[in-house]
Coordinates of C-alpha atoms and ligand atoms in Angstrom, one line a residue:
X1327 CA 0.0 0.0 0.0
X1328 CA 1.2 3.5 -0.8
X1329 CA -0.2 6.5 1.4
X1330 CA -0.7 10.2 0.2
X1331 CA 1.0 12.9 2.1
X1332 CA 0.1 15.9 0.3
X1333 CA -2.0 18.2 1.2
X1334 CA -3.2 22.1 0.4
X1335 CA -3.9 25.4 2.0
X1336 CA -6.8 27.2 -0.2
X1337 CA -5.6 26.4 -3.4
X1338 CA -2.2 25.9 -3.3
X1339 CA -1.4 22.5 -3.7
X1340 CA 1.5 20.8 -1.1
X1341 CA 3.4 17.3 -2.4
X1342 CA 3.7 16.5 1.3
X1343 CA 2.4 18.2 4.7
X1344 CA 6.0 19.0 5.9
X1345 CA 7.1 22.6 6.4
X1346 CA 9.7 24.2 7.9
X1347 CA 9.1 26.3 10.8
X1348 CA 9.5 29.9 10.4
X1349 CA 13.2 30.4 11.4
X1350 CA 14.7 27.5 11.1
X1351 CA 16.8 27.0 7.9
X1352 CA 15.2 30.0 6.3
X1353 CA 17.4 32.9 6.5
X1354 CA 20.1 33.2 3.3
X1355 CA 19.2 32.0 -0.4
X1356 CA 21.4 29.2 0.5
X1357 CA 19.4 27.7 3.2
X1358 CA 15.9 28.6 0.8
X1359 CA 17.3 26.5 -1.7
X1360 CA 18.4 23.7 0.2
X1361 CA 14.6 23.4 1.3
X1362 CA 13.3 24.4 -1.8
X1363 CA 15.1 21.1 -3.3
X1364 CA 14.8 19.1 -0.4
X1365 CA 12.2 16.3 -2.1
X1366 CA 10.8 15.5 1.9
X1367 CA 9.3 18.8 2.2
X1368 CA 6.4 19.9 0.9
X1369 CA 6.8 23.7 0.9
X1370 CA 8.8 26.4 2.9
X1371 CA 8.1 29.2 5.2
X1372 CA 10.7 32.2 4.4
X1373 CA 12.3 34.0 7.9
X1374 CA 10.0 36.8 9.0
X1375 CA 10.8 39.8 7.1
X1376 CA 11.2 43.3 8.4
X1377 CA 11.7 46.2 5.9
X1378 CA 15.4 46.2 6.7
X1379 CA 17.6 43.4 6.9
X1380 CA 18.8 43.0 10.8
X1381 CA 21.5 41.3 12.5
X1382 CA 18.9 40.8 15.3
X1383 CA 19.7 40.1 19.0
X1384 CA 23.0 39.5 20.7
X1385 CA 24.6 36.2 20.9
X1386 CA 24.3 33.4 22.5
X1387 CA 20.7 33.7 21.9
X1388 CA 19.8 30.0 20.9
X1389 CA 20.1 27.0 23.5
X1390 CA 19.1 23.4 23.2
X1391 CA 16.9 22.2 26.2
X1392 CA 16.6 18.7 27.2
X1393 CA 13.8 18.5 25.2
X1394 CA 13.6 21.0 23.4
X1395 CA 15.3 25.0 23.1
X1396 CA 14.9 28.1 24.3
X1397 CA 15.9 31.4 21.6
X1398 CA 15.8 35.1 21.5
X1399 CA 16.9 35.5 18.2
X1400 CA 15.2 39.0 17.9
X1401 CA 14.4 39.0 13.8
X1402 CA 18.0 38.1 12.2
X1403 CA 16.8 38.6 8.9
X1404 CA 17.9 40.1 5.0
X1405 CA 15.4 42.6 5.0
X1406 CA 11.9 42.2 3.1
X1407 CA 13.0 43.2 -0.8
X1408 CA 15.3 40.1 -0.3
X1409 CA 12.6 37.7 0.2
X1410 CA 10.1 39.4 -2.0
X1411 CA 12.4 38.7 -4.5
X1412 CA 13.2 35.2 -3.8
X1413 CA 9.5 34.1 -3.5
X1414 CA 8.6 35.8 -6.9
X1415 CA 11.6 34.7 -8.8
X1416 CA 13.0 31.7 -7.7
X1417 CA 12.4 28.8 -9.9
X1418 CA 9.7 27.0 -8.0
X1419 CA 9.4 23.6 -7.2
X1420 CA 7.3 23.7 -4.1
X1421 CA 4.4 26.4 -3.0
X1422 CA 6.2 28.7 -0.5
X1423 CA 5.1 31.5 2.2
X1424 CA 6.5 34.8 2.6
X1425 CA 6.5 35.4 6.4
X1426 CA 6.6 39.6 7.5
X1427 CA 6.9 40.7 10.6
X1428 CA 6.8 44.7 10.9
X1429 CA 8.3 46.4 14.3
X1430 CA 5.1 48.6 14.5
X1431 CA 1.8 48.4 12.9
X1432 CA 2.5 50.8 10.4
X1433 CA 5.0 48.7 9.8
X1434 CA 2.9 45.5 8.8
X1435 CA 0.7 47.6 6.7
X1436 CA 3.1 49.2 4.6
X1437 CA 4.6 45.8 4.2
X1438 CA 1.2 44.2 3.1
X1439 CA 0.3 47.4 1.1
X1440 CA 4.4 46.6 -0.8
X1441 CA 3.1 42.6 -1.6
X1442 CA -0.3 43.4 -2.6
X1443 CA 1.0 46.2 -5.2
X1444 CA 3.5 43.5 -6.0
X1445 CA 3.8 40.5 -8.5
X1446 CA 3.8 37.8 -5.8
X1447 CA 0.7 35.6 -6.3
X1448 CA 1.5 33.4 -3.5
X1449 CA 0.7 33.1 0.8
X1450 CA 2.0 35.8 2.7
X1451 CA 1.8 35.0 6.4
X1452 CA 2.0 38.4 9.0
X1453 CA 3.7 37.3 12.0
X1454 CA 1.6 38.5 15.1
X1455 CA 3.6 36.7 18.0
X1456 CA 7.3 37.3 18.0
X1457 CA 8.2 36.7 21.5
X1458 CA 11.9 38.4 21.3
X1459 CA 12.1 42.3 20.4
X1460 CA 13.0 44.3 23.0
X1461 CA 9.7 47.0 23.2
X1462 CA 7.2 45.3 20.8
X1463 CA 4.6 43.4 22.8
X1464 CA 3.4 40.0 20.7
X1465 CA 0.5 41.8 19.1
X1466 CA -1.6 38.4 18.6
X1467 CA -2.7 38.7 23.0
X1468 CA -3.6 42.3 22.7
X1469 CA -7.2 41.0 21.2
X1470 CA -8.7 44.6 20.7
X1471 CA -5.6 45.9 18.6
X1472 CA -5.5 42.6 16.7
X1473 CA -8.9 43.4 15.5
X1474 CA -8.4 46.2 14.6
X1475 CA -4.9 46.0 12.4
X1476 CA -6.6 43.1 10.5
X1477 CA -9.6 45.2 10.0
X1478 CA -7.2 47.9 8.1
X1479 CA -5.5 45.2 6.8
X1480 CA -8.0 43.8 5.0
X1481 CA -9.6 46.8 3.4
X1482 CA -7.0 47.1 1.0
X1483 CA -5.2 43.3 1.4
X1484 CA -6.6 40.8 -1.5
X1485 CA -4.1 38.5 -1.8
X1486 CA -4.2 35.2 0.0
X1487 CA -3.0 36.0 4.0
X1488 CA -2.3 34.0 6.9
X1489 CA -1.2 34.9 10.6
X1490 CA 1.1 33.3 13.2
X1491 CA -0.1 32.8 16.5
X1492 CA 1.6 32.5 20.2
X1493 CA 0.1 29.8 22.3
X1494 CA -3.1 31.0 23.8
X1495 CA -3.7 29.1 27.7
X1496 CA -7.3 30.0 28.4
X1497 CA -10.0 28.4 27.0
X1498 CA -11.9 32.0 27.1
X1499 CA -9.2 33.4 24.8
X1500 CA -9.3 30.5 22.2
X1501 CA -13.0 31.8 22.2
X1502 CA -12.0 35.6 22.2
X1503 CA -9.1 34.9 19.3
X1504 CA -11.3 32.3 16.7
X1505 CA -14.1 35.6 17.2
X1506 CA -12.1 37.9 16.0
X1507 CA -10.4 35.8 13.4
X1508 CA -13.9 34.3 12.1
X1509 CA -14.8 37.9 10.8
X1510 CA -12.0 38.1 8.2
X1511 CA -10.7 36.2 5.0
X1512 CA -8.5 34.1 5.9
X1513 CA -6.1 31.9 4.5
X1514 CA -4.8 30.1 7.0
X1515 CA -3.4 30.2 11.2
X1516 CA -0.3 29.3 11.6
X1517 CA -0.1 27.9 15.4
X1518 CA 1.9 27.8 17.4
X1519 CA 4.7 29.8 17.6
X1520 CA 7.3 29.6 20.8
X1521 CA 6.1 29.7 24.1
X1522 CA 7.4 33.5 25.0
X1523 CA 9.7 34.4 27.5
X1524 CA 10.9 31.3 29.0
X1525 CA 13.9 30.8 31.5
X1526 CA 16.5 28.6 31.4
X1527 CA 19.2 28.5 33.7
X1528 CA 23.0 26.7 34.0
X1529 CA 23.2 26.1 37.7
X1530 CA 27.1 25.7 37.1
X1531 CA 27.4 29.2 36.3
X1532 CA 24.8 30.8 37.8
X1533 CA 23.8 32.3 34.5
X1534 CA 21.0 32.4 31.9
X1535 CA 21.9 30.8 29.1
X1536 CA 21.0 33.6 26.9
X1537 CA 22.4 37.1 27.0
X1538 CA 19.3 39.0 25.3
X1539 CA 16.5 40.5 27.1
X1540 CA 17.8 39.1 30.7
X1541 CA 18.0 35.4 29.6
X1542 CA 14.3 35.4 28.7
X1543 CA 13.1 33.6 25.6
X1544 CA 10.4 31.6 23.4
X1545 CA 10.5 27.4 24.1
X1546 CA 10.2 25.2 21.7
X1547 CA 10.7 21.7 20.8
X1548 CA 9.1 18.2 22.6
X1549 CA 7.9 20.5 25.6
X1550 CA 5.9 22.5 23.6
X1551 CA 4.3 19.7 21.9
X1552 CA 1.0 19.7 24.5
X1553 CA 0.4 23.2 24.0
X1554 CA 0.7 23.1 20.4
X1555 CA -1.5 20.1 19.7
X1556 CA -4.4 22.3 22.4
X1557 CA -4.1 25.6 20.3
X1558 CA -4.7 23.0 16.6
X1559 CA -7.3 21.7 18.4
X1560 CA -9.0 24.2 20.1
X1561 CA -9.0 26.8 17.1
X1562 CA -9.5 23.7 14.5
X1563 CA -13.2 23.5 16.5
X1564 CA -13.9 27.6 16.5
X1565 CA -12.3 28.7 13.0
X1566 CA -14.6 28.6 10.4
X1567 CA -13.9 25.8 8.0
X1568 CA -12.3 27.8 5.3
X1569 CA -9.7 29.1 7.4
X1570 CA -7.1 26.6 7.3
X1571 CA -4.4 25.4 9.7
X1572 CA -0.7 25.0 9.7
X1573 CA 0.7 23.2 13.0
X1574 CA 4.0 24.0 14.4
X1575 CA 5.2 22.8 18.1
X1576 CA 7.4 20.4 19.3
X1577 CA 7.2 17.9 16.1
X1578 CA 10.3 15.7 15.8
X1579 CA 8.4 12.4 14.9
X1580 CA 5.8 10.9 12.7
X1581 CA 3.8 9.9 15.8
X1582 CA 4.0 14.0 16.6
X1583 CA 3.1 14.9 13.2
X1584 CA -0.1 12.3 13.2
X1585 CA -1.3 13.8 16.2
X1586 CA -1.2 17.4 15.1
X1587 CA -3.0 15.7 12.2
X1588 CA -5.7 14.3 14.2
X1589 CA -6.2 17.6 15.9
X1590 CA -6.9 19.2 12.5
X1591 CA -4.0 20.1 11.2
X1592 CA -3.8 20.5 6.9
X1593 CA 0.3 21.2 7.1
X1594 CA 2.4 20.6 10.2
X1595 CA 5.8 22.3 10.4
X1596 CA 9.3 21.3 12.1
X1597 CA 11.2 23.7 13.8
X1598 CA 13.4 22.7 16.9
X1599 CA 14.0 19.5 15.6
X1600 CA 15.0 20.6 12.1
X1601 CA 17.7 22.9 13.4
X1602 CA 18.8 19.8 15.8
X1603 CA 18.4 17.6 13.1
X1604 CA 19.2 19.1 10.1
X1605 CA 17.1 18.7 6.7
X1606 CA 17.5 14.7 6.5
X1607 CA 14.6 15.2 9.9
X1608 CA 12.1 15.5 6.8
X1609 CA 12.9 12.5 4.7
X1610 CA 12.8 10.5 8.6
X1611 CA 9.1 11.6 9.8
X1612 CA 8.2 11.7 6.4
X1613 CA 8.8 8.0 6.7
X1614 CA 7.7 7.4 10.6
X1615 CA 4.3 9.2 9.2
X1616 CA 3.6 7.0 6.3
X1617 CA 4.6 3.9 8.4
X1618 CA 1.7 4.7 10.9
X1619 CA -0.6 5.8 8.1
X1620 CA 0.4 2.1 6.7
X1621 CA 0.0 0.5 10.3
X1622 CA -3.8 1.7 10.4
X1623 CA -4.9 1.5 6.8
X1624 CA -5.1 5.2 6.0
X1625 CA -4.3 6.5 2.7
X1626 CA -4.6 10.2 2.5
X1627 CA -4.3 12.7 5.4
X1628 CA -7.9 13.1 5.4
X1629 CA -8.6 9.5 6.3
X1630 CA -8.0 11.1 9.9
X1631 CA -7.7 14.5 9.7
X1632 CA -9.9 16.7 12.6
X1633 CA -10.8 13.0 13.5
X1634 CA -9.4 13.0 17.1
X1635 CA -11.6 10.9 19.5
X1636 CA -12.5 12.2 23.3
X1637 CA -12.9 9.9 25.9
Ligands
RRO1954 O1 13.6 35.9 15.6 C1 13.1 35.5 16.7 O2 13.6 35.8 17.8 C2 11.8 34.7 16.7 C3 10.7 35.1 16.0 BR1 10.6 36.5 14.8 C4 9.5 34.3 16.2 O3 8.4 34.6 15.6 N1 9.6 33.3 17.1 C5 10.7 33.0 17.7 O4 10.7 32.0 18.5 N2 11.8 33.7 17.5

């Protein structure tokens, strides 16, 4: 038996479900490329683009956890004409999405106003929940504001648009968040991203083990895995059905990927455990995941998809 792994958001079509996670491996045209060829992944997310390139936060500002990592990366990134340009012109051979991420909200407009007067035909996704710049809140739990941007945002956006959400804990502000997003077009929700300002410390030293922000940062990886799989689930059963869902959070197996699957996700990404990893991570839970599929008699995603069972 051969199983199906691809899979679409709106209309774009995906060979196989497997992104990477914003961030990771998506920085330079060299690391684009490598995931544009890479045969195990089905499409790529670009790093966040702010209008001008940055060399972001200071370093150390990545540490692997036990299971998982803790970052405060704090937008390293070329600068938004660079990844305009690569997402229009590079030769494609997988849908990919242009991921912005303004430092104010004038910011994000004029960046959605630059693609929409653009070329691009493709996703854009605005990044509401970067947990790591010093003096911009992550928009995405200020409710009211959220509202409002994507109202402005929409009156003139008519390309197809996506958003990246932090992890929301309350089961009032799943409610709050899937309200708000229900009243606009959506593509997609990307969710989750990193679990902000986290604290790890090295008892040896005494220290943080990051220097930025006072050794605060956004967790990711196997412990985030629980709260990712909630914020699929819980906005998978409140988004209206057009809206579609990309799951990202603590993923470094096929049995991780099924289960985001389960709770409704269309495309899962990897993100910790692709920078642990490395790109082969794809071809191995690529394989994990059609094994299960396999082991149970599935042969498309949506044999199972949104088809978790409660006890
Ligand atoms: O660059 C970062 O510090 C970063 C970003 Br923009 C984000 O959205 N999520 C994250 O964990 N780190």
């Amino acid at each position: 038996m051969t199983v199906n792994l691809a899979s679409k958001i709106q209309k774009f079509q995906f060979k196989n479900l497997f992104l990477n996670a914003s961030g990771v491996h998506c920085q330079s045209k060299e690391e684009l490329d490598d995931l544009r060829h890479d045969q195990f992944s089905g499409g790529l997310v670009t790093k966040s683009a702010t209008p001008n390139s940055r060399f972001g936060n200071p370093l150390p500002r990545y540490h692997s956890l036990p299971a998982g990592s803790i970052n405060s990366m704090g937008l390293p990134n070329e600068g938004f004409e660079f990844y305009l340009d690569y997402v229009t012109h590079a030769k494609m051979q997988k849908p990919m999405i242009l991921s912005v991420a303004g430092m104010s909200k004038d910011e994000d407009l004029d960046l959605l106003h630059q693609i929409q007067n653009s070329d691009y035909q493709g996703l854009t996704e605005l990044n509401l929940s970067c947990p790591n710049v010093i003096g911009k809140p992550q928009m995405a739990y200020d409710f009211a504001g959220s509202d409002q941007m994507l109202k402005e945002i929409f009156a003139f956006f008519k390309k197809p648009l996506g958003i990246k959400l932090p992890p929301y804990f309350d089961l009032v502000h799943f409610d709050r968040i899937a309200e708000i997003l229900n009243q606009y077009p959506l593509s997609h929700v990307n969710t989750i991203n990193s679990i902000g300002n986290g604290m790890w410390v090295d008892i040896e030293s005494e220290m943080t083990v990051l220097k930025p922000k006072g050794g605060f940062g956004g967790v990711g990886g196997s412990i985030a895995l629980p709260t990712a799989l909630a914020n699929v689930r819980a906005l998978r059963q409140r988004l209206n059905s057009s809206i579609d869902i990309i799951g990202t959070g603590g993923v470094t197996s096929g049995r991780d990927a099924f289960a985001h699957i389960l709770c409704g996700a269309n495309m899962v990404s990897i993100g910790t455990q692709l920078y642990e990893e490395g790109l082969g991570s794809f071809r191995r839970i690529n394989k994990e995941l059609s094994e299960i599929m396999e082991r149970k008699g599935y042969h498309s995603l949506d044999d199972f998809r949104g088809k978790l069972k409660i006890m």
